Coordinates of C-alpha atoms and ligand atoms in Angstrom, one line a residue:
Chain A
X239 CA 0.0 0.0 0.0
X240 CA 0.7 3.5 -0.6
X241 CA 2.7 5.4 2.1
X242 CA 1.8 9.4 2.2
X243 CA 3.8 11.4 4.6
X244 CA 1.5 13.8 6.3
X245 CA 3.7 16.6 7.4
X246 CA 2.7 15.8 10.8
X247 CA 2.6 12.2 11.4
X248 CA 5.0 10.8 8.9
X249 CA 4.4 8.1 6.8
X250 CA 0.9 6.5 7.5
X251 CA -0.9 3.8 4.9
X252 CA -2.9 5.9 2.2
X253 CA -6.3 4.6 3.7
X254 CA -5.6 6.7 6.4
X255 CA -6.0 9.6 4.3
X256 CA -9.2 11.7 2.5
X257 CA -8.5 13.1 -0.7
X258 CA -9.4 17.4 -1.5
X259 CA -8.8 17.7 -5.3
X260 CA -6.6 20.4 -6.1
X261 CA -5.1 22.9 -4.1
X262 CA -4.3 26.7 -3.7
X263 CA -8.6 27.5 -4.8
X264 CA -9.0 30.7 -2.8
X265 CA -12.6 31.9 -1.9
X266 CA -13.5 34.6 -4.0
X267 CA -12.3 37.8 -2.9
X268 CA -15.1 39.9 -4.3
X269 CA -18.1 37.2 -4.2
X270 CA -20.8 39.7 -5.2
X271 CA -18.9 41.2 -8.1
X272 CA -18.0 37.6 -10.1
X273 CA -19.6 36.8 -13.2
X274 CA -21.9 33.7 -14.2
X275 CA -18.8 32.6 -15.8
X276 CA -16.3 33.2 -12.7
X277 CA -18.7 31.9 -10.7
X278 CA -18.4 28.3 -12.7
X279 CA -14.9 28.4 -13.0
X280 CA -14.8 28.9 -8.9
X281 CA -17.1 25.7 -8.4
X282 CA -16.5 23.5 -11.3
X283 CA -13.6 23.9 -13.3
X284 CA -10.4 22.1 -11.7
X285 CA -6.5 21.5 -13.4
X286 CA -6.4 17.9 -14.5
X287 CA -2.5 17.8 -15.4
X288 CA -0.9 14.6 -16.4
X289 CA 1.9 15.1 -14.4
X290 CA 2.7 17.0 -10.8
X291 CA -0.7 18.3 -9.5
X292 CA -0.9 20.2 -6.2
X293 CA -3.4 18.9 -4.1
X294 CA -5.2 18.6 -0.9
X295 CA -5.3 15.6 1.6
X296 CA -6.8 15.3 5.1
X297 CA -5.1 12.4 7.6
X298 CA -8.7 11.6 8.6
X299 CA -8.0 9.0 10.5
X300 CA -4.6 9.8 12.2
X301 CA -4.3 13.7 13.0
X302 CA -7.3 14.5 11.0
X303 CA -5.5 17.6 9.6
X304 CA -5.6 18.9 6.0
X305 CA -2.0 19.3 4.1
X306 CA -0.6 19.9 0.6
X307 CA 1.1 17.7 -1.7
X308 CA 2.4 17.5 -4.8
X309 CA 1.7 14.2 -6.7
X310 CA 2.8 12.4 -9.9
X311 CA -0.7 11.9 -11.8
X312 CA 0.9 9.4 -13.9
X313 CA 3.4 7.6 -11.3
X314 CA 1.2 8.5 -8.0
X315 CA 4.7 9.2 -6.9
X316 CA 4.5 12.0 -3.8
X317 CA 6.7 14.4 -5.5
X318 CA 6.5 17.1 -1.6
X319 CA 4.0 17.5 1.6
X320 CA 3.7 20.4 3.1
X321 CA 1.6 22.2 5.5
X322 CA -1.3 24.7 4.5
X323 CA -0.4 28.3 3.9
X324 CA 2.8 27.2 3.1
X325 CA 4.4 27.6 -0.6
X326 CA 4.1 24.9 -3.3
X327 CA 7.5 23.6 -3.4
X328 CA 9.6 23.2 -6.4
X329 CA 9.4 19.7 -7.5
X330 CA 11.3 17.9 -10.5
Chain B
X668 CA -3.4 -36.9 -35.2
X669 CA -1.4 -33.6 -34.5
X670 CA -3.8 -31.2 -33.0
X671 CA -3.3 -27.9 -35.4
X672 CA -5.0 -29.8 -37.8
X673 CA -8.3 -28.7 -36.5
X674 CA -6.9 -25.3 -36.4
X675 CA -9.4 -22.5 -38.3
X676 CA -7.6 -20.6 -40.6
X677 CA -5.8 -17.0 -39.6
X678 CA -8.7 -14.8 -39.8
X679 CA -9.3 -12.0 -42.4
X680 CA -8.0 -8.5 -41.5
X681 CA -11.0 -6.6 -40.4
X682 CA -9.7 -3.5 -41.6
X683 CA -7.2 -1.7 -43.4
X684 CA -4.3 0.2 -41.9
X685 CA -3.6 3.4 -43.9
X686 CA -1.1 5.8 -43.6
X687 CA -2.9 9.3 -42.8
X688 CA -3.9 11.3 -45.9
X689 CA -2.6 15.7 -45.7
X690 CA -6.4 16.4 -44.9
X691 CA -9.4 14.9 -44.2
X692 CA -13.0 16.5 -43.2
X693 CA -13.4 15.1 -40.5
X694 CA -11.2 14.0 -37.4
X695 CA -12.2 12.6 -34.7
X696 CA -9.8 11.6 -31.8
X697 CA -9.7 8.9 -30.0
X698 CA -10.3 4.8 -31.5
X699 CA -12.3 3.8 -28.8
X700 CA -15.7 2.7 -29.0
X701 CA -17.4 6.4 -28.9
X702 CA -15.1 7.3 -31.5
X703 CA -15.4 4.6 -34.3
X704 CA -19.2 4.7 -33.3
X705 CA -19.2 8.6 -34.3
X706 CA -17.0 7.5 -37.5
X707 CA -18.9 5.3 -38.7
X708 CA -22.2 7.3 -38.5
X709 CA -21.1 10.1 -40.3
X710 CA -20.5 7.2 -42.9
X711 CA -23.0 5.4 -43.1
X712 CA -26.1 8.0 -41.6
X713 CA -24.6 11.5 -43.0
X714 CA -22.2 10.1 -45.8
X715 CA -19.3 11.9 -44.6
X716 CA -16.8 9.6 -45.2
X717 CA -13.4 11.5 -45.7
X718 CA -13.4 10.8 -41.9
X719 CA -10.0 9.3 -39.8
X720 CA -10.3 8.1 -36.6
X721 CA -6.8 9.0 -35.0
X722 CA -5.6 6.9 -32.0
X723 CA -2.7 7.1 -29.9
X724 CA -2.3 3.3 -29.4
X725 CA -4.0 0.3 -31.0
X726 CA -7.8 0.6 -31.2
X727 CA -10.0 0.0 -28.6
X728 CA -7.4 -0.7 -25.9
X729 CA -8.1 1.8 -23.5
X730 CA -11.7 2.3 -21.9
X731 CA -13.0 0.1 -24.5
X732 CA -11.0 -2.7 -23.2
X733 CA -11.0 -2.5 -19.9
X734 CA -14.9 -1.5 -18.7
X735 CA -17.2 -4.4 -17.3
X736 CA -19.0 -4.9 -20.6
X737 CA -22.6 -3.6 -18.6
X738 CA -25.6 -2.2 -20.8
X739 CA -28.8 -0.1 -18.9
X740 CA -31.1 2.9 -19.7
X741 CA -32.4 3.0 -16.0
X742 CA -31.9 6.5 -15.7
X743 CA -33.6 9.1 -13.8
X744 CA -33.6 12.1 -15.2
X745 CA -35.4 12.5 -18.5
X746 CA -32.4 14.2 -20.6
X747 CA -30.2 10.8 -19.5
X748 CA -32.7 8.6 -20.1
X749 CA -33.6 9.4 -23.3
X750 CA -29.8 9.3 -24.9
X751 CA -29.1 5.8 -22.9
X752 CA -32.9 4.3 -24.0
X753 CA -32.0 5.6 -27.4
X754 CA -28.5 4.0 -27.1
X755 CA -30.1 0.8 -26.2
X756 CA -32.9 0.9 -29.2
X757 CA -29.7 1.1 -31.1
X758 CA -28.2 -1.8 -29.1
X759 CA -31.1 -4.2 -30.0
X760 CA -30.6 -3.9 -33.3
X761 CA -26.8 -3.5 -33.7
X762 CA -25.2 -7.1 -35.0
X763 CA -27.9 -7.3 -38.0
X764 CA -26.6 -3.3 -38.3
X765 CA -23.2 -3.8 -38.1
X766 CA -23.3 -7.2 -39.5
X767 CA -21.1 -8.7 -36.9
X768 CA -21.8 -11.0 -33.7
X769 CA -21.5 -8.9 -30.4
X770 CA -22.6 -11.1 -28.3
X771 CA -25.6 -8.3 -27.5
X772 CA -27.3 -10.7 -24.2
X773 CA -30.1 -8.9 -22.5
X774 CA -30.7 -11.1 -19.3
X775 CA -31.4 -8.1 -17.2
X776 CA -30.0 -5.6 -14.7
X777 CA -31.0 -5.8 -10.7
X778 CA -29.6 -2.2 -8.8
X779 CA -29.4 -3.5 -5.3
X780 CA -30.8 -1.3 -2.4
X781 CA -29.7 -1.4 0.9
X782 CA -31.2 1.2 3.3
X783 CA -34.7 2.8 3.4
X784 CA -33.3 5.8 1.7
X785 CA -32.3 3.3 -1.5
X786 CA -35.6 1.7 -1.6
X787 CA -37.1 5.2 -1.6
X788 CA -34.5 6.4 -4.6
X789 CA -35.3 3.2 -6.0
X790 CA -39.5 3.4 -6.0
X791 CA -39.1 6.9 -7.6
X792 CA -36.7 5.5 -10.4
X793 CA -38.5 2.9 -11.3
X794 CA -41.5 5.6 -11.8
X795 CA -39.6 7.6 -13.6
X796 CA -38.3 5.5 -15.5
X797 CA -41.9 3.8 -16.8
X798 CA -43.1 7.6 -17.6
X799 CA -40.0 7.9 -19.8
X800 CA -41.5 4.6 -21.8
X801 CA -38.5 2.2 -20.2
X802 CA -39.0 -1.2 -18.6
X803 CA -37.9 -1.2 -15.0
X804 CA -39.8 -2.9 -12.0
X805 CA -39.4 -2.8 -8.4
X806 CA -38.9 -6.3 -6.6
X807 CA -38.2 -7.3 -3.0
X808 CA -35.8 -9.7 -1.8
X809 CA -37.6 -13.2 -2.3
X810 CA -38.2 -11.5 -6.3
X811 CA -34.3 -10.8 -6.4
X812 CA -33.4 -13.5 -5.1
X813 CA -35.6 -15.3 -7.7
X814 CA -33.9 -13.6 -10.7
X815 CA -30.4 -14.6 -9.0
X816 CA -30.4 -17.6 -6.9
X817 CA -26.8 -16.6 -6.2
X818 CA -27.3 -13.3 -4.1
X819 CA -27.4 -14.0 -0.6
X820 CA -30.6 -11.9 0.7
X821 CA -29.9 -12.9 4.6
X822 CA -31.0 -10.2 6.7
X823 CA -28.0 -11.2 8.5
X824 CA -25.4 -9.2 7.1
X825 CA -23.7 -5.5 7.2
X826 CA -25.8 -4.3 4.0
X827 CA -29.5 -6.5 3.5
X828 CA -30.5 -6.5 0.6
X829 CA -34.1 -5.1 0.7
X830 CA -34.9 -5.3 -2.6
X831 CA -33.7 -4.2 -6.3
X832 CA -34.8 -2.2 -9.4
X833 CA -34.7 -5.0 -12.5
X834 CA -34.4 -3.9 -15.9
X835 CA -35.2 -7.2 -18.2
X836 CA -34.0 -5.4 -21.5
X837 CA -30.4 -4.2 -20.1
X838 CA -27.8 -6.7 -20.1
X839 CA -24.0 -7.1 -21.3
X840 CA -22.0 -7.0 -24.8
X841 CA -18.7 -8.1 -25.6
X842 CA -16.9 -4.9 -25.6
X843 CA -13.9 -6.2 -28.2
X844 CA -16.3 -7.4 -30.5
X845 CA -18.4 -3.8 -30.5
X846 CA -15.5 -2.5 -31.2
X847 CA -14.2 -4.4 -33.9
X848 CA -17.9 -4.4 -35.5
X849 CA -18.0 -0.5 -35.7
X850 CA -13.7 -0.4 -36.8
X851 CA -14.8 -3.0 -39.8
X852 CA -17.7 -1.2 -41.2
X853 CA -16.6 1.9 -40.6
X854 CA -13.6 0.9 -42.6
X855 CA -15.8 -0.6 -45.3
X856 CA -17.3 2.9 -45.6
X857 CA -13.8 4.6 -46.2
X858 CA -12.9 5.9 -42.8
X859 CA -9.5 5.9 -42.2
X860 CA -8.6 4.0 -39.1
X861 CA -4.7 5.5 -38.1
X862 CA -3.0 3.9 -35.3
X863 CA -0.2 4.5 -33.3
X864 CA -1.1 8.2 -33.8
X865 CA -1.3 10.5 -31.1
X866 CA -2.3 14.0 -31.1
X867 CA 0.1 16.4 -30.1
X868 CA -1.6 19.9 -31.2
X869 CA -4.7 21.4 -32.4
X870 CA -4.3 24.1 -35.1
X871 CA -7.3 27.2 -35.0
X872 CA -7.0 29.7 -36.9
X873 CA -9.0 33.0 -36.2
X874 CA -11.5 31.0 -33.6
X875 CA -11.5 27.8 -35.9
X876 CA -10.1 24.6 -36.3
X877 CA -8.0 23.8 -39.1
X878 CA -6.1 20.4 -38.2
X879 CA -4.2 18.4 -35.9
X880 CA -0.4 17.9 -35.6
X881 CA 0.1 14.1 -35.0
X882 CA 3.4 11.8 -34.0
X883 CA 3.0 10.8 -37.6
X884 CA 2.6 14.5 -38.9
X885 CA 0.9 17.2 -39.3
X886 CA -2.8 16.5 -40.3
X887 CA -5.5 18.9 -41.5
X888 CA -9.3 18.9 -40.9
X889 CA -12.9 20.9 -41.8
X890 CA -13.6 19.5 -38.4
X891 CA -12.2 18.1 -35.1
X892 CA -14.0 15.5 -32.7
X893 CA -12.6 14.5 -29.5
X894 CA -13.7 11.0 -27.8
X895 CA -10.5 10.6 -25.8
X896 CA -12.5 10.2 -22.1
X897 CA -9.8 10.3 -19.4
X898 CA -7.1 12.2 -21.7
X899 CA -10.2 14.8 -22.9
X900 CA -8.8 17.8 -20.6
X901 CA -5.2 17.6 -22.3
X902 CA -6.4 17.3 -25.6
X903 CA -9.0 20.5 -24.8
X904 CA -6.8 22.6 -23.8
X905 CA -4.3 22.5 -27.0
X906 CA -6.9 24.3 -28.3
X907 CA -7.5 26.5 -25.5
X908 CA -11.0 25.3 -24.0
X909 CA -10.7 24.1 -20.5
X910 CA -13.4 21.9 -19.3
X911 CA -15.0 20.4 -15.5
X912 CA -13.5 17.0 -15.6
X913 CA -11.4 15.0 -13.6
X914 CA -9.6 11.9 -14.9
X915 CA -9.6 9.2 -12.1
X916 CA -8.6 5.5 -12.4
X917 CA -11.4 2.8 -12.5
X918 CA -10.8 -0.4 -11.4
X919 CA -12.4 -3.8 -12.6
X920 CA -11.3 -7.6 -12.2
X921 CA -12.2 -11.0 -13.5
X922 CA -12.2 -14.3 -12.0
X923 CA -10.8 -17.7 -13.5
X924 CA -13.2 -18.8 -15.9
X925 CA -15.7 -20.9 -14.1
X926 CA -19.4 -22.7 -15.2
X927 CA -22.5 -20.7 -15.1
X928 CA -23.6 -19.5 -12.1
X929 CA -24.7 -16.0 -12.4
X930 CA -27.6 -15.7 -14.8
X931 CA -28.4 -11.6 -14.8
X932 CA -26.1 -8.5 -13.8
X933 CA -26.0 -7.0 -10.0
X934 CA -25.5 -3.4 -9.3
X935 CA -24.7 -2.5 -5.8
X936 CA -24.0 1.5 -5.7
X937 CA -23.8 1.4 -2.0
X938 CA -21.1 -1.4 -1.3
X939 CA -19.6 -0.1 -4.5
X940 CA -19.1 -3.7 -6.9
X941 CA -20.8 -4.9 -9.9
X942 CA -20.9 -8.4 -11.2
X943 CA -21.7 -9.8 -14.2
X944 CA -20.6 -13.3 -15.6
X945 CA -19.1 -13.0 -19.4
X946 CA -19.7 -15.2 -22.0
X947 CA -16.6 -17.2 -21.6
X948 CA -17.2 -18.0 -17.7
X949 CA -15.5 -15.0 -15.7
X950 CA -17.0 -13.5 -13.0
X951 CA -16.5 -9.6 -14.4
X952 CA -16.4 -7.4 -11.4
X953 CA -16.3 -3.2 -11.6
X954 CA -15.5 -0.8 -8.1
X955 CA -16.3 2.5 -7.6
X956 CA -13.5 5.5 -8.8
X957 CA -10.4 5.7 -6.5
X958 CA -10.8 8.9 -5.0
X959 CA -7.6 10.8 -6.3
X960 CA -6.7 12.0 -9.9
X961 CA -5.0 9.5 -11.5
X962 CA -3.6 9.2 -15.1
X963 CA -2.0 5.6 -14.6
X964 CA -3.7 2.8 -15.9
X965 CA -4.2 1.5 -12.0
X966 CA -5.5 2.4 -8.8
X967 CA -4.7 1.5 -5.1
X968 CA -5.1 -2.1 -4.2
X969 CA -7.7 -1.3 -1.0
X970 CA -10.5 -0.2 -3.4
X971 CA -9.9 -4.1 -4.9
X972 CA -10.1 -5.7 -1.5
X973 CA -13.0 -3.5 -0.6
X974 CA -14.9 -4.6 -3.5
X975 CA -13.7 -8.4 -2.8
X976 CA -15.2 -8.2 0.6
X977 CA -18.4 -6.3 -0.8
X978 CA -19.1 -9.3 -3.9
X979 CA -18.2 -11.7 -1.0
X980 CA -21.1 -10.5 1.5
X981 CA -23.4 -10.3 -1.4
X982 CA -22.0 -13.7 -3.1
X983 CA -21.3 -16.1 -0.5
X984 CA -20.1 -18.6 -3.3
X985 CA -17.7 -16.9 -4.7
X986 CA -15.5 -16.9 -1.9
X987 CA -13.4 -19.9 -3.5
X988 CA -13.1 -18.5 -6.5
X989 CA -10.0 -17.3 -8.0
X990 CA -8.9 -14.2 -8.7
X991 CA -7.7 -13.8 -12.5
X992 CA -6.2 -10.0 -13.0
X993 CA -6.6 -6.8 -12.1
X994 CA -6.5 -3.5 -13.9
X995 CA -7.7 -0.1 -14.2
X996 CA -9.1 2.7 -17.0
X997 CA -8.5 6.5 -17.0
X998 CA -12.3 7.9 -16.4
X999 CA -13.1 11.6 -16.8
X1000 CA -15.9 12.0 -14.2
X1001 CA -18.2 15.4 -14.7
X1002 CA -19.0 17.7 -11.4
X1003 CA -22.8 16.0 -12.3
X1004 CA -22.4 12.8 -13.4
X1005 CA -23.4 13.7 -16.9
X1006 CA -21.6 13.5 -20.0
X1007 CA -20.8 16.6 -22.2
X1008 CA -21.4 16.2 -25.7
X1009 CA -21.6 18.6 -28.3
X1010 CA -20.1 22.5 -29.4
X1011 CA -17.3 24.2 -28.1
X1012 CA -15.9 27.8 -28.4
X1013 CA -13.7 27.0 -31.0
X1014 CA -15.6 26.4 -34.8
X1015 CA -15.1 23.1 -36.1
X1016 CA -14.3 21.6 -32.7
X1017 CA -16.8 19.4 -31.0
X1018 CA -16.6 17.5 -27.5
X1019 CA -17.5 14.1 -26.2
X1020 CA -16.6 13.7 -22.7
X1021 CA -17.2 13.1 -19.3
X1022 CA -19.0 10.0 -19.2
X1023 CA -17.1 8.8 -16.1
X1024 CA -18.0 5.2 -14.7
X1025 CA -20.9 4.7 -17.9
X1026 CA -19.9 5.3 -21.2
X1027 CA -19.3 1.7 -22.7
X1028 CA -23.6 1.4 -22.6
X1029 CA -23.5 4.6 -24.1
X1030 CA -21.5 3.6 -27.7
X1031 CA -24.0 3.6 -30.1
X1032 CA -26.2 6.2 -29.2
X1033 CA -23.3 8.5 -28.8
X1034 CA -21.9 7.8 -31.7
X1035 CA -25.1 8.8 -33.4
X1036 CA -26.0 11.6 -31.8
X1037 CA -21.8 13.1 -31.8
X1038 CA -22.2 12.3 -35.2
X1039 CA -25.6 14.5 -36.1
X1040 CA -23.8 17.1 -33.7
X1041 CA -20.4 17.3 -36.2
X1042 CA -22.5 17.0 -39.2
X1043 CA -25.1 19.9 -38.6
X1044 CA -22.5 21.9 -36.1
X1045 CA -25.5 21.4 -34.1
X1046 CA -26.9 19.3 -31.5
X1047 CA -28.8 16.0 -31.8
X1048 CA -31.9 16.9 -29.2
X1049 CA -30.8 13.8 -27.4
X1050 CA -27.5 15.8 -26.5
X1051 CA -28.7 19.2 -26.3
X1052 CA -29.1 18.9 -22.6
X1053 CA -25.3 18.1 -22.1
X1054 CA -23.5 21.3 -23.3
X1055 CA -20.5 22.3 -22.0
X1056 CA -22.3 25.6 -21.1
X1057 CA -24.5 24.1 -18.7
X1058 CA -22.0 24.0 -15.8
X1059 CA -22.1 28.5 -16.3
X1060 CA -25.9 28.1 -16.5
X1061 CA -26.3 25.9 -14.5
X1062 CA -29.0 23.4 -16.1
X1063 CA -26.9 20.5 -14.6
X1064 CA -28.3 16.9 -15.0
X1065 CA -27.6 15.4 -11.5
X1066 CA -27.1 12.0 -11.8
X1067 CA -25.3 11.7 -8.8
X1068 CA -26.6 8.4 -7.3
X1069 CA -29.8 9.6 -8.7
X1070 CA -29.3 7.2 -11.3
X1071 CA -27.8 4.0 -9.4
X1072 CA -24.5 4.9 -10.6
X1073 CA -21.8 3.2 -9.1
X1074 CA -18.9 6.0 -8.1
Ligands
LIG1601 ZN1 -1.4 13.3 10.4

């Protein structure tokens, strides 16, 4: 099975862990003043890279704590964790 | 006597395998089944037939050769019903169409419910589903257990079964063969089936399409159709449209081959398994999505054991059964569980995606309707409902459990 390091546990089993989809989506700013368009990019569009994709992951059954990581679509290999409000790191 | 004696003979190429022509009318991306459907519609319904079918790999190897084979219309929402009822009118008449066997067997689909709440959901489908003119009937557990001796109904365990929808029309296909039938007579019609030919670009030219660059070359085109499910988002955005899909592996798995034992197809969206018996003896066996975006054909081994333990509970007898292979498909799943089928922003360009877990039922009626869209840039009204605008709109078609899918 999968190992993900949560940034505050270490290495747990993956079944441990609740996925979040991608990361670094900020609330609107201006909520009132987006368009029908804005307003469907906010809730429904996502990036779908092939390739390193910055996402979200709780430990919901360790620490129960939402992190970032950055994840190999292709290879699933964890590429970086790190903890919210924090940078994306750069990855190869 | 040696034994190759008795051998048939190598059979007959089913289609040619041209090199791509400088420009064709039409291209649509992506040899699975959705795409040599829409191929061979233009063909043989719009007589377009300066059509190529450009795939990256051989044909039919990706969704089209990996999904559980299951065929239903049991819908709930009107717009979805009446494309999958229309794809399974299409279905019942498809090997004299095609004139090749696909093993077409309609011996039924039970959608399992397991709480109040899904025999609730279930009653109103099943409504539904008769005011929309489809066959679909309620039945409690003795009934179920009737049209599969196999399921154990025990009040005993972690999920009961308290009853199931039942679909007599649905059934199962043999995906290879669907495949092959549509790649032949679209071939017969002159469509151009290029493997080993992946897209790398989409030209435009003031707002509109005017080829494809390939690995084998460049590749001009009066139009562009994409049918490339999980790979739909990269192919999208070489020419700038960006769409509300995820791709996520689906996993499936088939048993040794083994005598018949499991006469109808079981849907269980709450314990997340499906189970069907092919042709050939395998017990065919689908799970729900793993949960993070994946682009590798595979997915994380506890959704398998998950599903093991859920067929187990629900199939007592096939705990001695062994366990064949594994593998998964690259799904793109849409924010309502609908696909997206029709115009984009771009002129020339058109869009079939987002089927998620469903679109192997979906083949032929897809491929006629994708084909009506590209041939009168406009939709079939069987599509209409599934623009790509809808998500700004926001006249979504939520089949989100709604529809017994299993996610
Ligand atoms: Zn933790």
């Amino acid at each position: 099975m999968q190992l993900i390091p949560c940034p505050w546990c270490g290495p747990r089993e993956e079944v441990e862990f609740h996925y979040g989809g991608q990361a670094h989506v900020d609330y609107p700013a201006e909520p009132a003043a987006l368009s029908d368009e804005e307003w469907a990019k906010f809730v429904f569009f996502r990036d779908n890279p092939r390739g390193p994709f910055a996402e979200r992951w709780s430990h919901a059954a360790g620490c129960r704590r939402w992190f970032n990581a950055v994840r190999d679509t292709r290879s699933y290999e964890l590429l970086a964790v790190y903890r919210p409000g924090q940078e994306r790191p750069v990855t190869t | 006597m040696p034994a190759q004696t008795n051998l048939p003979d190598h059979p007959s190429f089913l289609w040619r395998n041209p090199d791509p022509a400088k420009s064709y009318d039409v291209v649509v991306v992506g040899g699975g089944g959705h795409g040599l459907a829409t191929a061979y519609y233009l063909a043989a319904v719009h007589g377009i037939t300066n059509v190529a079918v450009l795939e990256k790999g051989w044909l039919a190897g990706g969704n089209m050769a990996r999904n559980t084979t299951i065929i239903r219309s049991n819908y709930l929402w009107d717009e979805s019903s009446g494309i999958y009822e229309h794809a399974l009118k299409l279905w019942e008449g498809l090997e004299a169409e095609l004139d090749y066997p696909i093993l077409f067997d309609q011996r039924g689909v039970l959608n399992l419910a397991h709480s109040l709440q899904d025999v609730r959901d279930s009653v109103r489908r099943v409504n539904a589903n008769r005011l929309n003119g489809i066959d679909a009937e309620w039945l409690d557990a003795d009934a179920v257990k009737e049209v599969c001796p196999i399921v154990n109904v025990s009040p005993e365990v972690r999920y009961p079964v308290l009853g199931a929808t039942y679909q007599p029309r649905a059934g199962i296909a043999k995906h290879d063969y669907v495949a092959w039938g549509y790649a032949s007579a679209a071939d017969r019609l002159g469509v151009d089936l290029i493997q080993n030919c992946e897209v790398t670009g989409i030209e435009t030219t003031d707002g509109r399409v005017t080829g494809v660059n390939t690995t084998r070359g460049r590749i001009a085109a009066g139009r562009v159709a994409l049918a490339a499910s999980g790979h739909s988002s990269e192919l999208a955005a070489m020419a700038g449209v960006e769409l509300p899909v995820q791709s996520h592996p689906l996993q499936a798995l088939v048993s040794e081959l083994l005598e018949p034992v499991h006469p109808t197809v079981v849907m269980s969206n709450a314990v997340h398994v499906y189970v069907s018996q092919a042709h050939k003896g395998e017990l065919v066996m689908g799970a729900g999505i793993d949960n993070y975006n994946g682009y590798g054909q595979r997915g994380s081994f506890h959704i398998i054991e998950r599903q093991m333990s859920a067929a187990m509970e629900l199939f007592p007898i096939f705990a001695r059964a062994h366990l064949l292979r594994t593998w998964a498909g690259i799904v793109d799943v849409s924010p309502d569980a609908s696909p997206i089928i029709g115009l984009t922003p771009v002129d020339g360009l058109y869009l079939n995606c987002g089927w998620g877990t469903g679109g192997f039922k979906a083949t032929p009626g897809v491929g006629d309707c994708f084909a009506h869209t590209i041939a009168n840039d406009k939709p079939h009204p069987y599509n209409e409902p599934f623009t790509l605008e809808r998500f700004t709109t926001g006249a979504l078609v939520d089949e989100h459990g709604a529809a017994a899918v299993a996610h």
